[in-house]
Amino acid sequence: MNVIVDLCVVPMGVGVSVSKYVAECQKVLQEAGLEHQLHAYGTNIAGDWDEVFAAIKRCHERVHALGAPRITTTIKVGTRTDREQSMQEKIDSVTDKKS
Amino acid sequence: MNVIVDLCVVPMGVGVSVSKYVAECQKVLQEAGLEHQLHAYGTNIAGDWDEVFAAIKRCHERVHALGAPRITTTIKVGTRTDREQSMQEKIDSVTDKKS
Amino acid sequence: MNVIVDLCVVPMGVGVSVSKYVAECQKVLQEAGLEHQLHAYGTNIAGDWDEVFAAIKRCHERVHALGAPRITTTIKVGTRTDREQSMQEKIDSVTDKKS
Amino acid sequence: MNVIVDLCVVPMGVGVSVSKYVAECQKVLQEAGLEHQLHAYGTNIAGDWDEVFAAIKRCHERVHALGAPRITTTIKVGTRTDREQSMQEKIDSVTDKKS
C-alpha cells in the first residue's frame, strides 16, 4: 500500500531551536531512500506504508538519541485504491484549476 | 518504545456519514487488544509503537475494504524517554493544575 | 457557523512538563463559556467559529505570557451545513455502530 | 501576533476528487494578500493571526458554498516571541544543518 505522508516531528525539552533534530530526520529519510520534500511546517514523504513508517520510527529513535527526552509528532497519511497519484500530481491538480 | 497516539481516520468518497468506518477502526483496535478511548474528534491509543502502527495500517486496509476509495488520516504520536506516563496520568496532570 | 474543534497546544522551550500551560488553556476555554472536554492528547471544543478561534488566540497569548517563547499547536476543525451535530452525537454515532 | 500556519482543508461528501475545493482556498489566500505556498499535503501560510484565521474561515465558507456539506480541516499554527522567523528561514535552518 502506497502512502503520501506529511510528517512534523517536534522535540520537547531541548529549547526553542529544533532544526538540528529536524535535519536528523531528513538524514533518516535520505538513508531510507524515500522520496521526500521539506516545507516550512513539515516534510512530505511518498512510498510504501511499511518503509515510510519504519523511517518515522527511526526518526523518533534518533531524535531521542540526540538528547530529546520527549517528542510529539504530527502525521497526515493519505492512501487511495482508485488510482496512483504522486506528490507532484497532487500539487498539479490544484494549480491547474487555479488558472 | 511506548507511544500515546491520537488517531483520526477520514474516509473520502463515501458521503458525509463516516461513523460506520470509524466504528470499524474501533473494532480493529479492540481486536488488537490495545488500550483506546474514543472522543469527539478521534481516538486515543496507548501501546507499543509497532503494535499501534500495525493496527493503524489495518484500519486503512479495512476501511478501504468497506468501500472507501480514499482515506486521509491524522495522527499525533507522543514518545518520551524521561518517564512512563499513561493516558489517564496525562489528563490528571492537567486537571490537578486547574484547581 | 458552528464548529467542533480538537485543540492541542504544545509550548516549546519550557522543558518536558507542559501541563501547567495546558491547564491555563483550560481556564481560557472555561472563561469563554465554551463547551470543552479534555482528553489524553488534546481538548475537544464546540461553539461558534469566531468565539472558538478567539479563545484559541487567547490560549497562545496566555501561554506566551506564562513564559513559553515558542508554541506549536495542532487544530482539527469540523463544520457541516447538512445538519447540526453535537460532540456527544458524534461519539454516539460511532458507538451505536459497534454493537 | 505573527503566525506560520499549515492548512489542509478536506471537503467530505463530494467524492474522491477534491482539487477544485483546494484551488478555491488558494484563491481565498491570494485575495487576502497572504504569503502562501502549496505543498503535496497542505498549504503553508504566513501572516498576522487575525488575517490568517479570517482567510481560513472564508475557505470553509467558500468550500461549503461550492457544494461540500461537510469539511474537516487540519491546521498547525506556530507562534514565537523570541524572534521573527520567515517560512524560508525555517526551511534554511534545517537544510543548513544537513550539509
Short mmCIF file of C-alpha atoms in Angstrom, two decimals, chain B residues 10-13 15-18 41 69-74, chain D residues 10-13 15-18 41 69-74:
data_model
loop_
_atom_site.label_atom_id
_atom_site.label_comp_id
_atom_site.label_asym_id
_atom_site.label_seq_id
_atom_site.Cartn_x
_atom_site.Cartn_y
_atom_site.Cartn_z
CA VAL B 10 -11.34 10.24 7.45
CA PRO B 11 -12.73 8.13 4.58
CA MET B 12 -13.34 10.13 1.39
CA GLY B 13 -15.70 9.42 -1.48
CA GLY B 15 -20.64 10.62 1.54
CA VAL B 16 -20.90 12.72 4.69
CA SER B 17 -21.66 9.96 7.18
CA VAL B 18 -18.48 8.17 8.16
CA TYR B 41 -12.64 14.12 17.10
CA PRO B 69 -11.58 4.59 -2.23
CA ARG B 70 -9.56 7.26 -0.44
CA ILE B 71 -8.56 7.90 3.17
CA THR B 72 -6.85 10.84 4.83
CA THR B 73 -5.78 10.22 8.41
CA THR B 74 -4.34 12.50 11.05
CA VAL D 10 -10.70 18.24 3.36
CA PRO D 11 -14.21 18.53 1.90
CA MET D 12 -16.40 15.49 2.61
CA GLY D 13 -19.43 14.21 0.73
CA GLY D 15 -16.38 12.30 -3.97
CA VAL D 16 -12.68 11.48 -4.09
CA SER D 17 -11.50 14.41 -6.20
CA VAL D 18 -11.15 17.49 -4.06
CA TYR D 41 -0.37 17.73 1.70
CA PRO D 69 -21.82 19.67 3.01
CA ARG D 70 -19.04 18.77 5.43
CA ILE D 71 -15.43 19.84 5.91
CA THR D 72 -12.69 18.56 8.18
CA THR D 73 -9.60 20.72 8.29
CA THR D 74 -6.22 20.24 9.91
#
